Structures are given as structure tokens and as C-alpha cells.
CSV table of C-alpha atoms in Angstrom, one decimal:
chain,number,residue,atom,x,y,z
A,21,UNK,CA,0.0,0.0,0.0
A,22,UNK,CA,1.2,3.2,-1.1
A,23,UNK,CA,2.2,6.0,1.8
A,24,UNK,CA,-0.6,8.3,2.5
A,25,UNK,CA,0.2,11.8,1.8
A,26,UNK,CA,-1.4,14.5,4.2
A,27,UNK,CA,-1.5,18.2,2.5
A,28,UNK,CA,-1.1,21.5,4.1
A,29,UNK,CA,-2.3,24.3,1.8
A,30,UNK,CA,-1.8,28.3,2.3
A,31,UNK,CA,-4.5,29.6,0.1
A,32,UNK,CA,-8.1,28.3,-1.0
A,33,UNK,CA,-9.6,30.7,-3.3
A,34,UNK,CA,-10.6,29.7,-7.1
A,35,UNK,CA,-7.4,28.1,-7.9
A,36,UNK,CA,-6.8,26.5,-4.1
A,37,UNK,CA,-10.4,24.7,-4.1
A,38,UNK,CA,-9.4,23.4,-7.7
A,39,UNK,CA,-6.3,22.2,-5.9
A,40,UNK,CA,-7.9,20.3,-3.4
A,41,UNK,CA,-11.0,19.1,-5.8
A,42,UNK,CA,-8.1,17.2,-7.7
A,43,UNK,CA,-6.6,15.6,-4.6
A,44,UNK,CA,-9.6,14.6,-3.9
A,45,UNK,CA,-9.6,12.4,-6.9
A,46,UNK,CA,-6.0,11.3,-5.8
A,47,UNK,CA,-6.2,7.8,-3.7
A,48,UNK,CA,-4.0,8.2,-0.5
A,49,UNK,CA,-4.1,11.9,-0.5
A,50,UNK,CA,-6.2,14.0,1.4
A,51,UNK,CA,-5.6,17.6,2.7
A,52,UNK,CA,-5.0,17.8,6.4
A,53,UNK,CA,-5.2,21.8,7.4
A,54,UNK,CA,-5.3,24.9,5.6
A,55,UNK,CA,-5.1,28.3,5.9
A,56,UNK,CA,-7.5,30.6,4.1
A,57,UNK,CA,-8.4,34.2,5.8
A,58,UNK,CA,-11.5,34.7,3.7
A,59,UNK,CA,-14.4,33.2,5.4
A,60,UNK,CA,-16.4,32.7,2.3
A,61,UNK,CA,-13.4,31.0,0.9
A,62,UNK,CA,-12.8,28.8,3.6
A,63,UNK,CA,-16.6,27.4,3.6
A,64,UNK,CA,-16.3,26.6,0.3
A,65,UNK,CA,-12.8,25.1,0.5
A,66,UNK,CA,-14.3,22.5,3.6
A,67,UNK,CA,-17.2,21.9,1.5
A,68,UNK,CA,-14.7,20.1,-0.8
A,69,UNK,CA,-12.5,18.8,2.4
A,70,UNK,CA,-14.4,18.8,5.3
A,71,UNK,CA,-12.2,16.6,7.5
A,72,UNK,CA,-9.8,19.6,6.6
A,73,UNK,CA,-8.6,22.0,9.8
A,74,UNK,CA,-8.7,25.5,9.2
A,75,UNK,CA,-5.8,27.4,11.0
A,76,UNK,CA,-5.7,31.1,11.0
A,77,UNK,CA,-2.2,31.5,10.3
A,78,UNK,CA,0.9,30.4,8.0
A,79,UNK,CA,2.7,29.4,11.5
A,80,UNK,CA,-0.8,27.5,12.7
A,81,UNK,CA,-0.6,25.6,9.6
A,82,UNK,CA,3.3,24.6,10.0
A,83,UNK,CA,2.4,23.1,13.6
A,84,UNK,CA,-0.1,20.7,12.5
A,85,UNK,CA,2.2,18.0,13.1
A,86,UNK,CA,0.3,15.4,10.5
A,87,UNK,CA,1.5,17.2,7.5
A,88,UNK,CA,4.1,15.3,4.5
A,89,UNK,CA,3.8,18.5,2.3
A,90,UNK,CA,3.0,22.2,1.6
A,91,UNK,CA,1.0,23.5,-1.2
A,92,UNK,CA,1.0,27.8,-1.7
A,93,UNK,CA,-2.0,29.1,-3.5
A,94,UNK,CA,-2.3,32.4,-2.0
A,95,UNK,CA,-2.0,35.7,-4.1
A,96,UNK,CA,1.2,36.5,-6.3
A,97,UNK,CA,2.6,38.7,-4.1
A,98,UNK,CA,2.6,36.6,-0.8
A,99,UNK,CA,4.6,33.6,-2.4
A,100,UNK,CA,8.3,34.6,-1.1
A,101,UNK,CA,7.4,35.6,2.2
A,102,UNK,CA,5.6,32.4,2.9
A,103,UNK,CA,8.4,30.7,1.3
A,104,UNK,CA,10.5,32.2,3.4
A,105,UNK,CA,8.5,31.7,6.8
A,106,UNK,CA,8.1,27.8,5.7
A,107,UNK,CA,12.3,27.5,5.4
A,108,UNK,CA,12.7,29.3,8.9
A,109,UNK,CA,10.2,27.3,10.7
A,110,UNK,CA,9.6,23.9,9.7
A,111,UNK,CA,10.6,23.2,5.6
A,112,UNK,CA,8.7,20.4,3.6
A,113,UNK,CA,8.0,19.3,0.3
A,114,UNK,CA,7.0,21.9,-1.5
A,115,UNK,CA,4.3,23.2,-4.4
A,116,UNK,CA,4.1,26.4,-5.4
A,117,UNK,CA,1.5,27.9,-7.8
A,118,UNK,CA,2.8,30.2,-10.1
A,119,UNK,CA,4.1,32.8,-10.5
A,120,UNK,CA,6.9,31.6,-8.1
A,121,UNK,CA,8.0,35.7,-7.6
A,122,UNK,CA,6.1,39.4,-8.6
A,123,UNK,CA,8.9,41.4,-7.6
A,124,UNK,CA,12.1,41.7,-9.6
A,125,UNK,CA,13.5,42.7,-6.0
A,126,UNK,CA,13.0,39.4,-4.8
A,127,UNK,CA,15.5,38.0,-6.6
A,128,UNK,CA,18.3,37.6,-4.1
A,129,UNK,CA,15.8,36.4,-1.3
A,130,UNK,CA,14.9,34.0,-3.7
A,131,UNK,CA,18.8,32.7,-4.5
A,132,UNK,CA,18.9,32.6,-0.3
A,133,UNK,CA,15.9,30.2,0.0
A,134,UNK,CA,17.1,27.8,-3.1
A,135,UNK,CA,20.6,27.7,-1.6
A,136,UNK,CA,19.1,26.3,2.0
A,137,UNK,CA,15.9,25.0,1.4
A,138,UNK,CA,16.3,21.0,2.1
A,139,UNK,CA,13.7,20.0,0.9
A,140,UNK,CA,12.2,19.9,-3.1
A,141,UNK,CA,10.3,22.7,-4.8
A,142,UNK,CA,7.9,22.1,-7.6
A,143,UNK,CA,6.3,25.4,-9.4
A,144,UNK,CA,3.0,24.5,-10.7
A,145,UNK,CA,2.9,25.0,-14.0
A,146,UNK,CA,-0.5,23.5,-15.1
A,147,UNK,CA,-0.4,23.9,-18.4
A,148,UNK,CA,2.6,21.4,-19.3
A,149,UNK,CA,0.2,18.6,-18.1
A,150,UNK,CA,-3.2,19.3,-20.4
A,151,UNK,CA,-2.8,15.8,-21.9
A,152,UNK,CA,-3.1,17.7,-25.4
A,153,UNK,CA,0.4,20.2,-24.3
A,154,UNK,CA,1.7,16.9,-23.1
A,155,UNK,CA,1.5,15.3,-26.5
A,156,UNK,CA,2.7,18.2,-28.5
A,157,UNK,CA,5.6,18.2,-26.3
A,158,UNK,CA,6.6,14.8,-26.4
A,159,UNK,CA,5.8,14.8,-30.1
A,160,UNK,CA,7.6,18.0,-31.0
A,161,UNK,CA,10.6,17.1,-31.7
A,162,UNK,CA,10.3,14.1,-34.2
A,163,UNK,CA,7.2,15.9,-35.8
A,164,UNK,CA,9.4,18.8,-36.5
A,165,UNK,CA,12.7,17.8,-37.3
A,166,UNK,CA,14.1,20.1,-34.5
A,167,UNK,CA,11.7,23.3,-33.2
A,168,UNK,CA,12.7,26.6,-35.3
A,169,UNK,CA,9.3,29.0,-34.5
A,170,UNK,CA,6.9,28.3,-31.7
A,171,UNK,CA,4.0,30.5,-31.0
A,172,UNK,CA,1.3,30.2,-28.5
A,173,UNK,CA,-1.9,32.2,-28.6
A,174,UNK,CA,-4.3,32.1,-26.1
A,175,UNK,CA,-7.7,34.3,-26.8
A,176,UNK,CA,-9.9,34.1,-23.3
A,177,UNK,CA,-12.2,35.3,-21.4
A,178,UNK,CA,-11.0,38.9,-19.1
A,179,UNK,CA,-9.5,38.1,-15.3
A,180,UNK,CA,-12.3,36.6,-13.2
A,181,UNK,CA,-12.7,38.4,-9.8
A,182,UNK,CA,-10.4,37.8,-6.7
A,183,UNK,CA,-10.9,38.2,-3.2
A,184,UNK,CA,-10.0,41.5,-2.3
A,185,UNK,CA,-9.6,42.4,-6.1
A,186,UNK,CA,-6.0,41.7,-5.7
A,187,UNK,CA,-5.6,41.0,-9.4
A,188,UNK,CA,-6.6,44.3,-10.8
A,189,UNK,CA,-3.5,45.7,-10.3
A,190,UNK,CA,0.0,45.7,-11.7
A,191,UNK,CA,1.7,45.4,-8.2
A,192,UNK,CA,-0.2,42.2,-7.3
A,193,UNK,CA,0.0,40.0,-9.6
A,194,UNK,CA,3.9,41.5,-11.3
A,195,UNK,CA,1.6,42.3,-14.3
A,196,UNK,CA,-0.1,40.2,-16.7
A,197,UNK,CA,2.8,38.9,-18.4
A,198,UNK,CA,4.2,37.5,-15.3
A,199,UNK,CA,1.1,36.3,-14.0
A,200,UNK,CA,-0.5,34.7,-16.9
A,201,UNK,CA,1.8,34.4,-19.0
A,202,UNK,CA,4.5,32.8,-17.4
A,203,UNK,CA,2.8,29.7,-17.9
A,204,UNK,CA,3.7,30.3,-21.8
A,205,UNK,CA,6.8,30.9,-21.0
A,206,UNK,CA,7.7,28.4,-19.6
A,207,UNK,CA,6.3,26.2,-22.4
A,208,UNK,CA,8.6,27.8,-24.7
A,209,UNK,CA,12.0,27.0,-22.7
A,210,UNK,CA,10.4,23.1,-21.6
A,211,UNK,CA,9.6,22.9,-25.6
A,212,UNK,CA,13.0,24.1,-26.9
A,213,UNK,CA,15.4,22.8,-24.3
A,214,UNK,CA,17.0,26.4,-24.6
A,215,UNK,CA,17.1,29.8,-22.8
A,216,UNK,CA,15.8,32.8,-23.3
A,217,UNK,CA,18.3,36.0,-24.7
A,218,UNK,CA,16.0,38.9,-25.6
A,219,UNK,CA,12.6,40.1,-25.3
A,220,UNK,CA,10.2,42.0,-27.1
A,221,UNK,CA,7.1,43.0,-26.4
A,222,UNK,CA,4.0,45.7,-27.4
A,223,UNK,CA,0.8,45.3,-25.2
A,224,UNK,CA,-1.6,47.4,-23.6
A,225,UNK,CA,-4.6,47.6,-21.8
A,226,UNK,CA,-6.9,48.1,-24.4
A,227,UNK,CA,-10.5,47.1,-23.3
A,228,UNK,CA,-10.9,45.6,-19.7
A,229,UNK,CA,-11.4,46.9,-16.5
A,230,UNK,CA,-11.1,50.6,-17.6
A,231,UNK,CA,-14.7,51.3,-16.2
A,232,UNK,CA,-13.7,50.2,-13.0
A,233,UNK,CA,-12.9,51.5,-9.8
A,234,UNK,CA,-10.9,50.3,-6.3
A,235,UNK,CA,-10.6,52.7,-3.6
A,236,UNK,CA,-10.3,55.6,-6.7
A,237,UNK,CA,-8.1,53.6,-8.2
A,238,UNK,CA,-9.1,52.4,-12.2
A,239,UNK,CA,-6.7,49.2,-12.7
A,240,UNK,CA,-3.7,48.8,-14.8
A,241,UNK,CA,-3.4,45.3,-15.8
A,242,UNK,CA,-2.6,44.4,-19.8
A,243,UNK,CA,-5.2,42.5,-21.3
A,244,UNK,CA,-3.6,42.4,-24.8
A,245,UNK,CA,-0.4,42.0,-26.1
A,246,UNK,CA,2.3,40.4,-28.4
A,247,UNK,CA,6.2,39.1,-27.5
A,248,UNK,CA,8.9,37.9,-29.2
A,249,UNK,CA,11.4,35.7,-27.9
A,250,UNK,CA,15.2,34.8,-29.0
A,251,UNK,CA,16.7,32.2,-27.5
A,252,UNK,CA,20.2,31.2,-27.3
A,253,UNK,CA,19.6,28.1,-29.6
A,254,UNK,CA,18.9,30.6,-32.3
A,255,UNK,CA,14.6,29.0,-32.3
A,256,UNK,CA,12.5,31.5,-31.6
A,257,UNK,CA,8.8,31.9,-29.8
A,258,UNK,CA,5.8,34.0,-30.2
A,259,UNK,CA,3.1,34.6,-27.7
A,260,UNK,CA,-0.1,36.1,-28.9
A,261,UNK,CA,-2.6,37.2,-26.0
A,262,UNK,CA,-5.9,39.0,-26.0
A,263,UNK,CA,-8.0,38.3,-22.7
A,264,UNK,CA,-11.8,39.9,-24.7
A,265,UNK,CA,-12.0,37.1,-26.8
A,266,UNK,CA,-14.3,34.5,-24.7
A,267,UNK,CA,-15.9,33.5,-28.3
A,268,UNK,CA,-13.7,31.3,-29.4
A,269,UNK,CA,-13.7,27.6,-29.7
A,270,UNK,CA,-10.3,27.2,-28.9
A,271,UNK,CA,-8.4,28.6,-25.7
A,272,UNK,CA,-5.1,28.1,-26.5
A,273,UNK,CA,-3.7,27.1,-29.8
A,274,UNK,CA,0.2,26.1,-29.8
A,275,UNK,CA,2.3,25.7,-33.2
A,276,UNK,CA,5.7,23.9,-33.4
A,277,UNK,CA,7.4,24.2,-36.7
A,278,UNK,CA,11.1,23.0,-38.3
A,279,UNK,CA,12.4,21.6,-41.4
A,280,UNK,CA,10.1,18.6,-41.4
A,281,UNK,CA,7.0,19.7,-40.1
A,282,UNK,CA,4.4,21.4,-38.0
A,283,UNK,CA,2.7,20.3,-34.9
A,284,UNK,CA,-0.2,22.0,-33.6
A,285,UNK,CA,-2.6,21.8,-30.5
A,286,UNK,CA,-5.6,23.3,-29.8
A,287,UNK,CA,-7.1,23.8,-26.1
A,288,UNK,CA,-10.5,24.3,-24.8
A,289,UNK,CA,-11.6,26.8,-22.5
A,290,UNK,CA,-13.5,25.7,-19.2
A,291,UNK,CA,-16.1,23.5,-20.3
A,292,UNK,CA,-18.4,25.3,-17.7
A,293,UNK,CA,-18.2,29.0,-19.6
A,294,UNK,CA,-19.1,26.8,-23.0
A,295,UNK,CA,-23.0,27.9,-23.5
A,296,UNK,CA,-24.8,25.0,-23.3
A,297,UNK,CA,-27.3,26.2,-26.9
A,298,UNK,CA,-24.1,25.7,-28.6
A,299,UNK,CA,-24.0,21.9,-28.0
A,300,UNK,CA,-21.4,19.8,-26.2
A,301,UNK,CA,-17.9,21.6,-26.0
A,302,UNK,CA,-14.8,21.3,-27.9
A,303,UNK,CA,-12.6,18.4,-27.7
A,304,UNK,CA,-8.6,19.3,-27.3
A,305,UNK,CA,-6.6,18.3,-30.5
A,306,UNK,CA,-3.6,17.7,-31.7
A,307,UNK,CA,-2.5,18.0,-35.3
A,308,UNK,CA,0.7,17.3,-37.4
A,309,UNK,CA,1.5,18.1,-40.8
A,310,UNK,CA,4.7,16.7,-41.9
A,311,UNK,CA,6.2,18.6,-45.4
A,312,UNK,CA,6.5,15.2,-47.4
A,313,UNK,CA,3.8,13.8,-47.8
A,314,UNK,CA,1.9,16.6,-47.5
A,315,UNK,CA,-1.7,16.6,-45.2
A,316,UNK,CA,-2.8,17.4,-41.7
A,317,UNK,CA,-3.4,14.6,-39.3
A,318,UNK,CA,-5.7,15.4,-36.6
A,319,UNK,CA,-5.9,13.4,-33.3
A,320,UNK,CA,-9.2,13.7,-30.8
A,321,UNK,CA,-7.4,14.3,-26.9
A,322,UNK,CA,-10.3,13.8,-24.8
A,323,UNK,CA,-9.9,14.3,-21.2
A,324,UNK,CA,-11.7,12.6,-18.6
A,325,UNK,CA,-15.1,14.1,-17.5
A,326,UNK,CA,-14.4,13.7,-13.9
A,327,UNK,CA,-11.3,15.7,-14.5
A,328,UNK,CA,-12.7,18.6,-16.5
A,329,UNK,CA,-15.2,18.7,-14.0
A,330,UNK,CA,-12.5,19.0,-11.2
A,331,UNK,CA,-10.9,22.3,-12.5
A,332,UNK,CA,-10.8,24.4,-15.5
A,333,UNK,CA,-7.4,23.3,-17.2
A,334,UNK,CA,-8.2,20.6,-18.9
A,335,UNK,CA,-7.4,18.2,-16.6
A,336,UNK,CA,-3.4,19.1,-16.0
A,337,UNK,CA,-4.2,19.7,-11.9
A,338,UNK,CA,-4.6,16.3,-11.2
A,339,UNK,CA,-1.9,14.7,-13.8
A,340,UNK,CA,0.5,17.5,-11.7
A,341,UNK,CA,-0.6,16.0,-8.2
A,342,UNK,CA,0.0,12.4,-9.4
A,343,UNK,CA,3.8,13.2,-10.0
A,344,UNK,CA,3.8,15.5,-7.5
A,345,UNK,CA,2.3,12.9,-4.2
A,346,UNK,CA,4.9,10.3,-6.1
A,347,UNK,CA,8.0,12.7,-6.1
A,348,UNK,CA,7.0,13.0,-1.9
A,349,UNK,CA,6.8,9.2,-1.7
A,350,UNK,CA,10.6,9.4,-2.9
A,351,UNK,CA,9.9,8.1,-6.6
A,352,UNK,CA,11.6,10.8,-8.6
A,353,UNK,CA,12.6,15.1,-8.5
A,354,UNK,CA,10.5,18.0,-9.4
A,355,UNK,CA,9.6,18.3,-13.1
A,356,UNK,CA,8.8,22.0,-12.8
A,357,UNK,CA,12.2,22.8,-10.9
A,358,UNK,CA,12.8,26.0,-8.7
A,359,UNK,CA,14.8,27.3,-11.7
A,360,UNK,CA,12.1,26.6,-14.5
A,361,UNK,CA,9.7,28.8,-12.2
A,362,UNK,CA,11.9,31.8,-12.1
A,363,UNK,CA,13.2,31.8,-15.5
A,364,UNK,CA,9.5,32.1,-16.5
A,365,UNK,CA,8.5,34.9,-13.9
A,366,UNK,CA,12.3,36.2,-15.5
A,367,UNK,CA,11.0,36.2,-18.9
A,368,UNK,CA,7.5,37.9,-18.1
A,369,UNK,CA,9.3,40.6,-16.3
A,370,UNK,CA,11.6,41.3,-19.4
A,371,UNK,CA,8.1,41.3,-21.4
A,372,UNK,CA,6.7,43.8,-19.2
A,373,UNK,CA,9.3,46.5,-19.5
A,374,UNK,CA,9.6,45.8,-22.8
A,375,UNK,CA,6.2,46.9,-23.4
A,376,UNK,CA,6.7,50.1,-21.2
A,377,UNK,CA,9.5,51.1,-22.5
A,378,UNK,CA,9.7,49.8,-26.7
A,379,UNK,CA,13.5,48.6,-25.8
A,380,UNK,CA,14.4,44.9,-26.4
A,381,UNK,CA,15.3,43.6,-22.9
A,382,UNK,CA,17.6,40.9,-22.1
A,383,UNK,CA,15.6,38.5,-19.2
A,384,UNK,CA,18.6,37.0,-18.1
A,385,UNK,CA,19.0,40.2,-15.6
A,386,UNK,CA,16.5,38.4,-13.4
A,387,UNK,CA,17.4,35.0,-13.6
């Protein structure tokens, strides 16, 4: 019989319950205490784990003595101080949603706490485990003769409410381009096997939120937006992003291309924003069209109803638990290393003030 595996989770909004609807799913796992300050948050989150204890701090959670590992889902900007508190006080196994860091200031307590910590660190990165992503990234390579171009668009709906409206604002969440997009980004350096050298980028806030107001304050978060990426391998990446474009079939589409080849995949949105008059929702795809002979081949990915029901990408949160709850049984290191985390948060920085300021900016400044 397999170890059970006790969770202690800092955060259980939107993304946190998804977290703990997927270890749910997960046998021998189960979360033991959590800490979630929001009281309409934390009703929700027993709901989905009522043999769950809610603490009422970081350091209430890190004496529950039961606990085999740690999972931050709290907002952007708490991540390194919780990080931080968890190393001085009692270090475990670690999960960390993304982004790992919003503050390019943070970079040498960051170097501190990977130089100490004794324990592993996995950055969850959800998208490298949609089972579509997953078979474009296995199938990349041969399907392409070796990656050249690789762009990734994602056309979605605008950022959903937060508790506290957190997200609205640039200082928060490190801007969109570290908080959304570093999940792109890091898809582009897993995909290539190569680093990034320059950034480009022209975005701006073009349509959401400008009718809104917190405390006087109208936010200033990019919901639109373009970058280019160089990487030392001499491939090169594309992200296209708009967040007003909830009408389209497709939430992400990803496109690998070299001297054999494309490969393509195509990703639903949450299956519970599909309107129901417009039938059953997409399935994910993936499609390869090799030079010689010439013709797409297109491959149904369908995910698991219970999965798709569990969260709202695709099914990745519970593949990423499965590896995770193995690499704390012993079987294995993090996939989504320490490293990977901040080279993405790096590159979505370097996208950032390249959109302030029109200058190409190198990203390895931050990394």
C-alpha cells in the first residue's frame, strides 16, 4: 500500500479549491489543514474537504504536526514571504502555484531560499500537463525535425474576480505577463530545451477593466499584447494574447514548426463557460502536418469528464498532483524545478518593461 500523503495548503480561493478538488480524486491523499483568511473562501474550501482543519495562520498551519507536504496558493505577491517563513520554521516538500515571484526585487531572497531549502520545490505549471500540451511536447521534436518557430496564442475570457480584487492591479500580480503568461513561457523553454536571450514586447490595456474602480483607483493590468522571444539556440517563440475574446472555440492554440514539419494543439476553455445552446464543448486536439507527404493529421485528446469537472485546465491539476504525491513518496525530483519557475517569472518581467518602454530587454538580468 502506497504512503498516504497529508497536505497542508496556504491559500483556498478559485485556484486553491481546484487544488484540493483534484486531490480529492488522488487515492491516499487528502488535505490535512489549511489556511484561508477569507471566510467565504474557507466554507467553500471545507465543502470540498471537510475533514480539513482551518488554521488562521501560516505558522498555525506549520504546527499541524500530520503534514508530509506544503501547497502555496495564495496571491502572487505573498509567495516569497511564505516561502521564506516555511524555510525558517519547519521546511517540507513543496508546491508552489505560479508565478513563483512578482517582484524583480526578490530575486536575491529567492537565491537565499534555493541555496538552503532541504527539501524539493515544484512550481505548478499546469499547463505542461493538459494531456493535449503533453502530447505536442513529447511529439515536438520528431514531428518537427528540431523546433525553429513556436507560438502560442491564447484568446480568453477577461481576469475573473479575486478576493480583495488583488488582481486588478499591476503590483499584485507582477503584471499580466508574469502572471499569466508565465505559464507560456515556460512552455517555450520546456519545448526548446533552450534559454531565453531577448525580449520584445507591445501590449496594452486596451478594453478591460477601464470602467472600474478600487478605492479611486481604475486598474492597470494588460489585457492584450504580443512578444517575441530569442533564445540562445537561435529558435525562436511567439506569444499572442488578448483576454476579450471568450468567443472562441479554442483557448489556446500552440504551433511547433522545423524543417520537417508542424505540430499543432488546440485547447479548450472551461467546459463550464461553454453555453450549453451551442452543444457539447470542444474536444482538445492535436494535429501534425509533416512537409513530405503533405496533409494534416488530426488526433481527438479527450480528457476525462471527472477531470474537466474538477478544475478548469483541462485536466493538467490532477496529472500534476500524481507526480507530484509520487515525487514526496521518494519516486523521482521536481519536473517544474525551482529554476524553471523563475526563468518564466524572468521572462514575463523582461516582457513587461519591454512593453513600457519599446527597448528589447535581455531577461537573463532576473534569472
Amino acid at each position: 500500500m502506497a504512503q498516504h500523503i497529508t497536505y497542508g495548503i496556504i491559500g483556498c480561493g478559485m485556484m486553491g479549491q481546484e487544488h484540493m478538488r483534484n486531490i480529492a480524486l488522488l487515492p491516499d491523499a487528502t488535505v490535512g489543514a489549511f489556511f484561508e483568511p477569507d471566510d467565504e473562501m474557507a466554507a467553500r474550501a471545507l465543502a470540498i474537504a471537510p475533514a480539513a482543519t482551518r488554521v488562521g495562520s501560516v505558522a498555525e498551519l506549520l504546527a499541524v504536526e500530520d503534514l508530509d507536504c506544503l501547497l502555496i496558493v495564495s496571491p502572487n505577491f505573498c509567495h516569497v514571504a511564505q516561502m521564506e517563513e516555511i524555510a525558517a520554521t519547519r521546511p517540507l516538500p513543496l508546491l508552489v502555484e505560479k508565478p513563483l515571484f512578482t517582484d524583480p526585487e526578490d530575486v536575491a531572497k529567492l537565491a537565499a531560499f534555493r541555496d538552503s531549502y532541504p527539501h524539493p520545490v515544484w512550481v505548478a505549471m499546469e499547463y505542461r500537463y493538459m494531456p493535449v500540451v503533453t502530447e505536442f511536447l513529447t511529439k515536438a521534436a520528431e514531428a518537427t525535425g528540431g523546433i525553429k518557430q513556436f507560438s502560442i496564442r491564447e484568446h480568453r475570457f477577461p481576469f475573473m474576480e479575486k478576493v480583495g480584487d488583488w488582481n486588478r492591479f499591476n503590483r499584485y500580480t507582477g503584471g499580466t505577463f508574469v502572471e499569466k503568461c508565465c505559464h507560456f513561457f515556460d512552455l517555450m523553454r520546456h519545448g526548446l530545451q533552450a534559454d531565453p536571450v531577448r525580449v520584445m514586447a507591445s501590449a496594452a490595456q486596451a478594453v478591460n477593466h477601464l470602467d472600474e474602480s478600487y478605492g479611486g483607483e481604475v486598474p492597470d493590468i494588460i489585457d492584450s499584447g504580443y512578444v517575441l522571444v530569442d533564445f540562445d539556440s537561435g529558435a525562436r517563440a511567439m506569444l499572442e494574447l488578448c483576454m476579450f475574446a471568450e468567443g472562441s472555440a479554442y483557448q489556446e492554440e500552440l504551433s511547433a514548426v522545423g524543417p520537417v514539419g508542424k505540430i499543432e494543439a488546440f485547447v479548450p476553455g472551461p467546459g463550464r463557460f461553454w453555453p450549453e445552446h451551442l452543444g457539447a464543448a470542444p474536444v482538445a486536439k492535436l494535429v501534425t502536418s509533416p512537409r513530405h507527404p503533405q496533409g494534416p493529421v488530426v488526433h481527438d485528446i479527450p480528457v476525462d469528464p471527472t477531470l474537466l469537472d474538477a478544475g478548469d485546465h483541462n485536466g493538467s491539476t490532477f496529472y500534476q498532483h500524481q507526480k507530484f504525491v509520487a515525487m514526496v513518496r521518494g519516486d523521482g525530483t521536481p519536473e517544474v524545478t525551482l529554476a524553471d519557475g523563475w526563468a518564466a517569472v524572468a521572462m514575463g518581467i523582461a516582457a513587461q518593461e519591454s512593453a513600457r518602454t519599446g527597448q528589447a530587454v535581455d531577461p537573463r538580468r532576473w534569472m
